[in-house]
Coordinates of C-alpha atoms in Angstrom, one line a residue:
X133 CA 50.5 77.2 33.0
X134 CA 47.7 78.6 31.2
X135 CA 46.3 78.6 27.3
X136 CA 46.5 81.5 26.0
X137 CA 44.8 82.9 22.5
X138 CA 45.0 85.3 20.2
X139 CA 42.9 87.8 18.1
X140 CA 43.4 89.2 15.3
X141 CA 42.8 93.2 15.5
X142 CA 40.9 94.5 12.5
X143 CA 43.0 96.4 10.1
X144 CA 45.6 96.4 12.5
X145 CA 46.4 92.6 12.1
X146 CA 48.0 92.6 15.7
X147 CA 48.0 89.9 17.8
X148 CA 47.7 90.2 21.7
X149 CA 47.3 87.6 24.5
X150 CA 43.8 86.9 25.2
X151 CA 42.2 85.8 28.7
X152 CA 41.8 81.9 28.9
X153 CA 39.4 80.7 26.8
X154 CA 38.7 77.5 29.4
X155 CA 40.0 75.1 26.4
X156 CA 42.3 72.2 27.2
X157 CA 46.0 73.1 27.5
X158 CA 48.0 71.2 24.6
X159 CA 51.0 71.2 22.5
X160 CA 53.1 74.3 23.0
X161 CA 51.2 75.6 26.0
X162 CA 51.9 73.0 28.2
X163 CA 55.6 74.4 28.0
X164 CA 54.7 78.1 29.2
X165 CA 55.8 78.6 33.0
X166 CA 54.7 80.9 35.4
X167 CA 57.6 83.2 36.9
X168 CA 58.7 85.0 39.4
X169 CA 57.5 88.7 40.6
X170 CA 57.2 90.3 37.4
X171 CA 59.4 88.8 34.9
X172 CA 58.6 86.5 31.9
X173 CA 59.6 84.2 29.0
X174 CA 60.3 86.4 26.3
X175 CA 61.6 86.3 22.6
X176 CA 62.9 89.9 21.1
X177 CA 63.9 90.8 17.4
X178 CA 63.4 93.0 14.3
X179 CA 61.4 92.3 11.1
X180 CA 63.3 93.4 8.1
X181 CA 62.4 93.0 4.4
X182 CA 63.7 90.3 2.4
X183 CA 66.8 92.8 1.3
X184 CA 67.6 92.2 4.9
X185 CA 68.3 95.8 5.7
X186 CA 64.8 97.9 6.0
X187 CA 63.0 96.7 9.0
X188 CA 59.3 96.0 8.6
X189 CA 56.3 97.9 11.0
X190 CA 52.6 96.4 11.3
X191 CA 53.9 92.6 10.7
X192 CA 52.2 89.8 12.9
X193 CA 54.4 87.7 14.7
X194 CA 53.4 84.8 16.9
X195 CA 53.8 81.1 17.8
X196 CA 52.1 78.5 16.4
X197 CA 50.4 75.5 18.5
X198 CA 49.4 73.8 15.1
X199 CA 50.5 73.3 11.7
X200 CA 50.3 76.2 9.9
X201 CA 48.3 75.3 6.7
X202 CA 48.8 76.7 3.3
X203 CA 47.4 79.5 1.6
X204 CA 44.9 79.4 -0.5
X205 CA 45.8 79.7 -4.1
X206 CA 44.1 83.0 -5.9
X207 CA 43.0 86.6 -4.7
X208 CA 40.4 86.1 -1.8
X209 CA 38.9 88.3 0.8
X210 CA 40.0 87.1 4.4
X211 CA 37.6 87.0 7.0
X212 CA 38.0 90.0 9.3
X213 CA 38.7 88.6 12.8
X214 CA 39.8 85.6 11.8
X215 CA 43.0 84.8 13.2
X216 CA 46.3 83.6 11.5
X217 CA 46.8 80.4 10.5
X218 CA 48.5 77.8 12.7
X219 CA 46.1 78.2 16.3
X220 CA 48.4 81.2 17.3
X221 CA 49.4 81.0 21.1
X222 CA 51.2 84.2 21.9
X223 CA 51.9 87.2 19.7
X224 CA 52.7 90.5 19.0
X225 CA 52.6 93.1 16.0
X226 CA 56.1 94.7 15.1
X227 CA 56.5 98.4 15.6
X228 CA 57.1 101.2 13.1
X229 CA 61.2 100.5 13.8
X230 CA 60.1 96.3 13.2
X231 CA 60.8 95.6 16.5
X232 CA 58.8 93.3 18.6
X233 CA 58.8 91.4 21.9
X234 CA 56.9 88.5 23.0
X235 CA 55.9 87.5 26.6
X236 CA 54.9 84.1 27.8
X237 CA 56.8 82.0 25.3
X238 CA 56.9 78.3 25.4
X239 CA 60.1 77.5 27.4
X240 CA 62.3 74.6 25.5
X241 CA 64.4 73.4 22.1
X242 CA 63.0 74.5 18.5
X243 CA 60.0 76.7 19.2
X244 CA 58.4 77.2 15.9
X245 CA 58.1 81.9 15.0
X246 CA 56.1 82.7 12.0
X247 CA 55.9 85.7 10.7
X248 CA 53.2 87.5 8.3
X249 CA 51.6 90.6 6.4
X250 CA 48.9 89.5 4.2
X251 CA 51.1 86.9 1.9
X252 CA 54.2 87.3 2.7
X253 CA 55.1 84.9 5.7
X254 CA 58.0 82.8 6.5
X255 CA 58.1 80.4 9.0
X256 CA 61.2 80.2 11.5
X257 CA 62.5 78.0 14.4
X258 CA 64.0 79.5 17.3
X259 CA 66.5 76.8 18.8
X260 CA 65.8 77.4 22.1
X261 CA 64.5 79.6 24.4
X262 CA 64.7 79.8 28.6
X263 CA 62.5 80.3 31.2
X264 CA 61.9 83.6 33.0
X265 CA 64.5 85.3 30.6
X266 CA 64.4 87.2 27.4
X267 CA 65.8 85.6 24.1
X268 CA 67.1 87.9 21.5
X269 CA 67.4 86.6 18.3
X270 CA 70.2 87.1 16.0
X271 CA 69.6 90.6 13.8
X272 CA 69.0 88.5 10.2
X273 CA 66.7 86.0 11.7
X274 CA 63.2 87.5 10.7
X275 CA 63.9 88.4 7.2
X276 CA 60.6 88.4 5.1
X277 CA 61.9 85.3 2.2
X278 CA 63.6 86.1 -0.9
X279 CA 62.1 83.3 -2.8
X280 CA 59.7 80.2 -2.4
X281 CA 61.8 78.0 -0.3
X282 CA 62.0 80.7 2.7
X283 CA 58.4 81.4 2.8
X284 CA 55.5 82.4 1.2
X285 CA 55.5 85.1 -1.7
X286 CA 52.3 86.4 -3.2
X287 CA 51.6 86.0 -6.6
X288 CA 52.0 89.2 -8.5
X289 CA 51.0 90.1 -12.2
X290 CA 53.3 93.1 -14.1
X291 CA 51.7 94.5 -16.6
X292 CA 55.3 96.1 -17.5
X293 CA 55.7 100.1 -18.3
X294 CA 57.8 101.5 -20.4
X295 CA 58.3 104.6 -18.2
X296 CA 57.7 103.3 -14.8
X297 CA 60.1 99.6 -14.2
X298 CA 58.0 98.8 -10.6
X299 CA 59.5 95.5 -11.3
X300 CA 63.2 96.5 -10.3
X301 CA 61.7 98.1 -6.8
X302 CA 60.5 94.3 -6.0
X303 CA 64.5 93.2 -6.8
X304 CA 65.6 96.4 -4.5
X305 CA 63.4 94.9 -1.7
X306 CA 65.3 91.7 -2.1
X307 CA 63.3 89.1 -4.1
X308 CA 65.2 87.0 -6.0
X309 CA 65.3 86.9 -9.5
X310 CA 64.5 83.4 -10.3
X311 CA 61.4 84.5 -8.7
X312 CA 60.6 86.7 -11.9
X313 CA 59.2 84.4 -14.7
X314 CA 56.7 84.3 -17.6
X315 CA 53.6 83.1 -16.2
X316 CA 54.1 79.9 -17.2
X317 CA 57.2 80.1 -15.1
X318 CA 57.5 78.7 -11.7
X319 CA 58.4 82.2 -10.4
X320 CA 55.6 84.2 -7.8
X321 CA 56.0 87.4 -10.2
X322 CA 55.0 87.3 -13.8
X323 CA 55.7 89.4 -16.3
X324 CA 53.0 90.7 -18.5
X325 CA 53.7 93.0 -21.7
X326 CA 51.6 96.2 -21.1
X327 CA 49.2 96.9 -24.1
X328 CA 49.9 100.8 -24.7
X329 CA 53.9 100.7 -24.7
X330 CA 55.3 98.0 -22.8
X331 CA 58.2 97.3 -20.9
X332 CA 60.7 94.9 -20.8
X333 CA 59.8 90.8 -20.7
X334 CA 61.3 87.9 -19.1
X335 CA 62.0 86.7 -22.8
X336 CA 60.7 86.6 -26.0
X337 CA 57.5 84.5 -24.7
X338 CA 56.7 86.8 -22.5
X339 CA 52.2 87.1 -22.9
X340 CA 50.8 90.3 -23.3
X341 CA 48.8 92.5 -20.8
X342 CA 45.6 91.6 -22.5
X343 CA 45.8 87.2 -21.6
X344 CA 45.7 88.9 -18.3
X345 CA 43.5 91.3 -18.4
X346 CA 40.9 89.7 -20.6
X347 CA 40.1 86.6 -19.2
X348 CA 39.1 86.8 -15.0
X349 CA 40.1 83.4 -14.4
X350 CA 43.8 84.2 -15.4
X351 CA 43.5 87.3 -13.3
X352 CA 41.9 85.8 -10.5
X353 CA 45.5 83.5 -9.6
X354 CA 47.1 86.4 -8.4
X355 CA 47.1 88.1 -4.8
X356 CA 48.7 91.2 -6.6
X357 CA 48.0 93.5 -10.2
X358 CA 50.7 95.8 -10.9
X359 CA 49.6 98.2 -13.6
X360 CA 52.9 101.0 -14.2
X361 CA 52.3 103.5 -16.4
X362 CA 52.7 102.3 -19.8
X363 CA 54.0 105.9 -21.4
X364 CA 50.1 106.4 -23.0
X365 CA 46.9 106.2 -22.4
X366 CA 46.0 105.5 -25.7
X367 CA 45.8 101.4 -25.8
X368 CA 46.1 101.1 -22.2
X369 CA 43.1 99.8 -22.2
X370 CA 41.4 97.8 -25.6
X371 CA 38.4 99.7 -27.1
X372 CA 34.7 97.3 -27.9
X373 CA 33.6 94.6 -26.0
X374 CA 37.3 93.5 -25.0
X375 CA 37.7 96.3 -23.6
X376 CA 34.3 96.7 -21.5
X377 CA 35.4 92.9 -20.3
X378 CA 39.0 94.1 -19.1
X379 CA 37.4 97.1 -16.9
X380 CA 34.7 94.4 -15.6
X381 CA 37.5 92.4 -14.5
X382 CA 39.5 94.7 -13.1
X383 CA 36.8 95.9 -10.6
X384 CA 35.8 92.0 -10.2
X385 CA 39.1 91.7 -8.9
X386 CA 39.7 94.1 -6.8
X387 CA 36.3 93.5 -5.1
X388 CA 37.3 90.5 -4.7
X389 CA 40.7 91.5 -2.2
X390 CA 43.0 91.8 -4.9
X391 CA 45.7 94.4 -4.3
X392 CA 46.1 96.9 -6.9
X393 CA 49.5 99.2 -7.8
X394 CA 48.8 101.7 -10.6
X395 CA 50.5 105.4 -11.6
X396 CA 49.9 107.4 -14.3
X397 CA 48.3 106.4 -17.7
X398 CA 47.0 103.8 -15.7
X399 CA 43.8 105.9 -14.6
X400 CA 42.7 104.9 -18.0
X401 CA 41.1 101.7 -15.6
X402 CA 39.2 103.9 -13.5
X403 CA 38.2 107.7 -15.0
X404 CA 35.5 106.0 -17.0
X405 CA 34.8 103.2 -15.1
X406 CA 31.9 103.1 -12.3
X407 CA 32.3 103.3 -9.5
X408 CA 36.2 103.7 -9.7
X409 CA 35.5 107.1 -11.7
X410 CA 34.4 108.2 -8.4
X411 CA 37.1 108.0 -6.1
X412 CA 38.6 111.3 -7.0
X413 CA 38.1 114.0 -9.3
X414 CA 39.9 112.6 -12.2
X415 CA 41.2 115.2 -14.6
X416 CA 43.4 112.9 -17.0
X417 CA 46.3 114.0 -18.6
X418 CA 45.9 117.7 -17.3
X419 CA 49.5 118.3 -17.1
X420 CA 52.6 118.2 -15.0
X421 CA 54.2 119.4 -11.9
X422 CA 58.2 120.0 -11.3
X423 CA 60.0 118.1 -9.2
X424 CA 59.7 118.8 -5.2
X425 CA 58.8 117.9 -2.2
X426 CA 55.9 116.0 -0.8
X427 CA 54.6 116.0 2.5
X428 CA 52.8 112.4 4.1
X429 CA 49.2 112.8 5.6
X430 CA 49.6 112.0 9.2
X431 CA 46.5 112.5 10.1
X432 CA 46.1 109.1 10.5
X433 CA 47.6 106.2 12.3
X434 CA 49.1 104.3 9.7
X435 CA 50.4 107.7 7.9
X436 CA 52.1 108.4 11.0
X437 CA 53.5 104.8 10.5
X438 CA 54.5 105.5 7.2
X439 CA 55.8 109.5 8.4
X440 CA 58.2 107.6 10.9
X441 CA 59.2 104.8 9.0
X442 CA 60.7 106.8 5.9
X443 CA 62.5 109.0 8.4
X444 CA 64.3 105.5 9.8
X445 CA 65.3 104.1 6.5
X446 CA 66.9 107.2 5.7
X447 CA 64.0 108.5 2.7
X448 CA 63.3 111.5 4.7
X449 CA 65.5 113.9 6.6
X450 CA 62.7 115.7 7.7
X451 CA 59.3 113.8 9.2
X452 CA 56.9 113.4 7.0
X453 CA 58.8 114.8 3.8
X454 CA 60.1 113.2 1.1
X455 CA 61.4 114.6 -2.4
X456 CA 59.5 112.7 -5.0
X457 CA 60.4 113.8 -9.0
X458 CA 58.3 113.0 -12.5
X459 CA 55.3 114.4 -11.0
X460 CA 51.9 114.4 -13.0
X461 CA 48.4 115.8 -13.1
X462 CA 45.5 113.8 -13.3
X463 CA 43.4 114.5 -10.7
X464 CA 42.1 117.2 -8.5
X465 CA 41.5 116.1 -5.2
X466 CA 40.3 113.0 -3.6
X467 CA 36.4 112.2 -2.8
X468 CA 36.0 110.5 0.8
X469 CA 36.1 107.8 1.9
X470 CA 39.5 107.9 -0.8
X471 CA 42.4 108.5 1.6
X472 CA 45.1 111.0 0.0
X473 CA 48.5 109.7 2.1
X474 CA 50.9 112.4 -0.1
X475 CA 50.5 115.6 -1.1
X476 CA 52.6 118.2 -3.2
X477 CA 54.1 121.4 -1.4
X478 CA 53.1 123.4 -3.7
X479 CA 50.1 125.6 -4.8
X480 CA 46.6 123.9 -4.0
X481 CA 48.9 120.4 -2.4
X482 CA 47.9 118.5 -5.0
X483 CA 47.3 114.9 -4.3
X484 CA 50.5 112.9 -5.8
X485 CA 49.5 109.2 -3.9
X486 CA 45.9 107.9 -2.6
X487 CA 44.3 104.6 -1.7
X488 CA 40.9 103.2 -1.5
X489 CA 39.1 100.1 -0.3
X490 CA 36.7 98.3 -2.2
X491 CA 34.1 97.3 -3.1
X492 CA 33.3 100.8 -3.0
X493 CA 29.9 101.6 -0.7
X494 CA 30.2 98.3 1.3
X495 CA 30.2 98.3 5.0
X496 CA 33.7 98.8 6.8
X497 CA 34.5 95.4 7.6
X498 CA 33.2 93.9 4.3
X499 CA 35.8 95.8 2.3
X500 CA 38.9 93.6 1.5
X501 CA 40.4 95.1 -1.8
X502 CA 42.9 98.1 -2.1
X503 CA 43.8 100.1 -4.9
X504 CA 46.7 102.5 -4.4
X505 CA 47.3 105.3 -7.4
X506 CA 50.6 107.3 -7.9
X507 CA 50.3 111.1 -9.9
X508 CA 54.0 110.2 -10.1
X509 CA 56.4 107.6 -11.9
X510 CA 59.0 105.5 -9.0
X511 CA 60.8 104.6 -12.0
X512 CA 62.0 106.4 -15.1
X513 CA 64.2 104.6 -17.0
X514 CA 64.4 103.6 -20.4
X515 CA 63.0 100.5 -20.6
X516 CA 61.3 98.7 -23.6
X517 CA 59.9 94.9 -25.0
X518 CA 63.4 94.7 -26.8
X519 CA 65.0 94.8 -23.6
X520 CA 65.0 91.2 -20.7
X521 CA 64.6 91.9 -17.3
X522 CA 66.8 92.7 -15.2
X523 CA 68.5 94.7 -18.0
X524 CA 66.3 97.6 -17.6
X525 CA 66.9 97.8 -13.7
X526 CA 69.6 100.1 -12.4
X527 CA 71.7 99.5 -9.2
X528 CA 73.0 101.1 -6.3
X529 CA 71.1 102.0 -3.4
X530 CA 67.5 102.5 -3.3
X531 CA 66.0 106.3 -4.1
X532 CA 63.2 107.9 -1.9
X533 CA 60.3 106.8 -4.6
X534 CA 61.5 103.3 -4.3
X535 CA 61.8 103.1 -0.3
X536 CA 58.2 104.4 -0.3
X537 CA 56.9 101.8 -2.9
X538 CA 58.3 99.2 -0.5

């Protein structure tokens, strides 16, 4: 028998058995047994979403040999290297299909699987697993939890859009929707009304975009801001010394490791605001494009990822394409170290998605927040503050724009 360890790979959050670290074998790893010739205790499975249906690629999967402790509540930067929580003993990152297989598993009755990508993470128990063979586990075992008594969820502030229902993507994925709530709600997903021309509430309580945006310590709660376009730019963000405060915080948070979703009108957070009006060439509100076809940068490792996945959940027939529709112009061209992951086929591929890590200028490594901009809306429905979610959201299956927001 022998301890193993894990490390955490930057960026790549995969886990890998390390060589022996010389510490004392407890717990867990006094239950891992040497086998014959080549073979091994193994556990095999697929991660899916919390639909249940779209598996999951780059999500760490391991066994604990400690309790695995709670999250911390509020946006925070994690400590690169650090491994998961829980004293991790063997583990394994899912592939682009969400596959994964695990060698040198604890032999035995209930050995504890977690599963994890950022904030999400759910916590399983296989019931038993036996030595020198491989354990498959049943196809809806690691599901990604629909609400708070699966798993973890991170907290996530809407600033709700009248154009552009993000919200109803989040239901697609398979959250469920006692999970959206006001913020004074129990639920991980609050609802916001957004300042220019909001979107539907939760109910006639339902704050405004500005008690989120205006005061950091409300902001600060949540791993994720949503901010959908809101139909205008006009209002999006307040004019005066509100509105100074409201840019402030929005870079304060993302700085900070917040994760940031924003299309459209909702430039008006980062054309004028150092150093976020330097991520691209902003040109706001230049225009539109028609509807067409968009191909996915590959030219890096997790673009390839994303190239691959959309072609197995069935958003692209073709690798790396994928028809995308309400296109817009406001911007020409990213500025490196920006990442553009889609462009338009069409004259001059314009950028239509891009992504940066902030803060902005600090070492690789030291960067911990991501803002991801869409030159497109996933949603365009008619949705309004008259109307309570989930009346705006449509059903049926989920469209291209949708699979590639999850």
């Amino acid at each position: 028998m022998r301890p193993f360890s894990v490390l955490l790979v930057m960026f790549g959050l995969g886990l890998a058995p390390a060589a022996s670290t010389g510490q004392a074998c407890t717990g867990l790893c006094l239950q891992q047994q040497t086998c014959p010739g080549n073979t091994t205790t193994s556990i095999s499975g697929v991660v899916y979403a919390p639909n249940g249906t779209d598996p999951l690629p780059n999500v760490t999967v391991y066994i604990p040999n400690a309790p695995v402790a709670a999250f911390t509540p509020g946006v925070s930067c994690p400590v690169v290297g650090a491994p998961p929580l829980g004293s991790p003993l063997v583990g394994t990152e899912s592939n682009v299909d969400g596959t994964f297989n695990i060698t040198d598993v604890p032999v035995g009755a209930s050995i504890p699987l977690v599963i994890v990508s950022g904030r999400w993470r759910r916590q399983m128990v296989i019931p038993a697993t036996t030595a020198c063979q491989n354990t498959a586990l049943p196809p809806t075992f690691a599901v990604m939890p629909q609400n708070q008594n699966q798993g973890d969820i991170p907290k996530i502030a809407i600033a709700t859009g009248s154009v552009d229902q993000v919200e109803c993507v989040l239901r697609k994925v398979g959250i469920n929707d006692s999970e959206f709530t006001d913020p004074s709600g129990s639920g991980r997903i609050n609802f916001y009304l957004g300042s220019a021309s909001s979107g539907s509430g939760i109910d006639s309580a339902t704050p405004t975009q500005a008690s989120l945006m205006e005061n950091y310590s409300t902001l600060s709660q949540y791993d994720v801001l949503m901010l959908p376009c809101n139909g205008t730019p006009v209002g999006d963000v307040v004019s005066g010394p509100l509105g100074a405060r409201e840019l402030a915080n929005f870079i304060n948070f993302a700085n900070a490791g917040g994760r940031v979703y924003s299309s459209h009108y909702s430039y008006a957070w980062m054309y004028q605001n150092p150093p976020f009006d330097g991520v691209v060439n902003w040109a706001g509100g230049v225009g539109t494009f028609l509807d067409g076809t968009a191909t996915v940068d590959t030219s890096f490792t997790a673009g390839q990822t994303l190239a691959t996945w959309l072609q197995d959940v069935g958003a692209s027939t073709t690798p790396g394409q994928i028809p995308i529709n309400t296109l817009k112009h406001d911007l020409n061209g990213v500025i490196p170290p920006t990442q553009s992951w889609l462009t338009l086929n069409t004259i001059g591929n314009p950028v239509m998605q891009f992504v940066f890590d902030t803060p902005i200028g600090a070492p690789v490594g030291q960067q911990c927040g991501r803002v991801l901009f869409n030159e497109y809306h996933v949603e365009n429905g008619a949705s309004n503050a008259s109307r309570y979610f989930p009346t705006e959201c449509s059903t049926g299956a989920m469209t291209a724009q949708e699979k590639l927001l999850e």
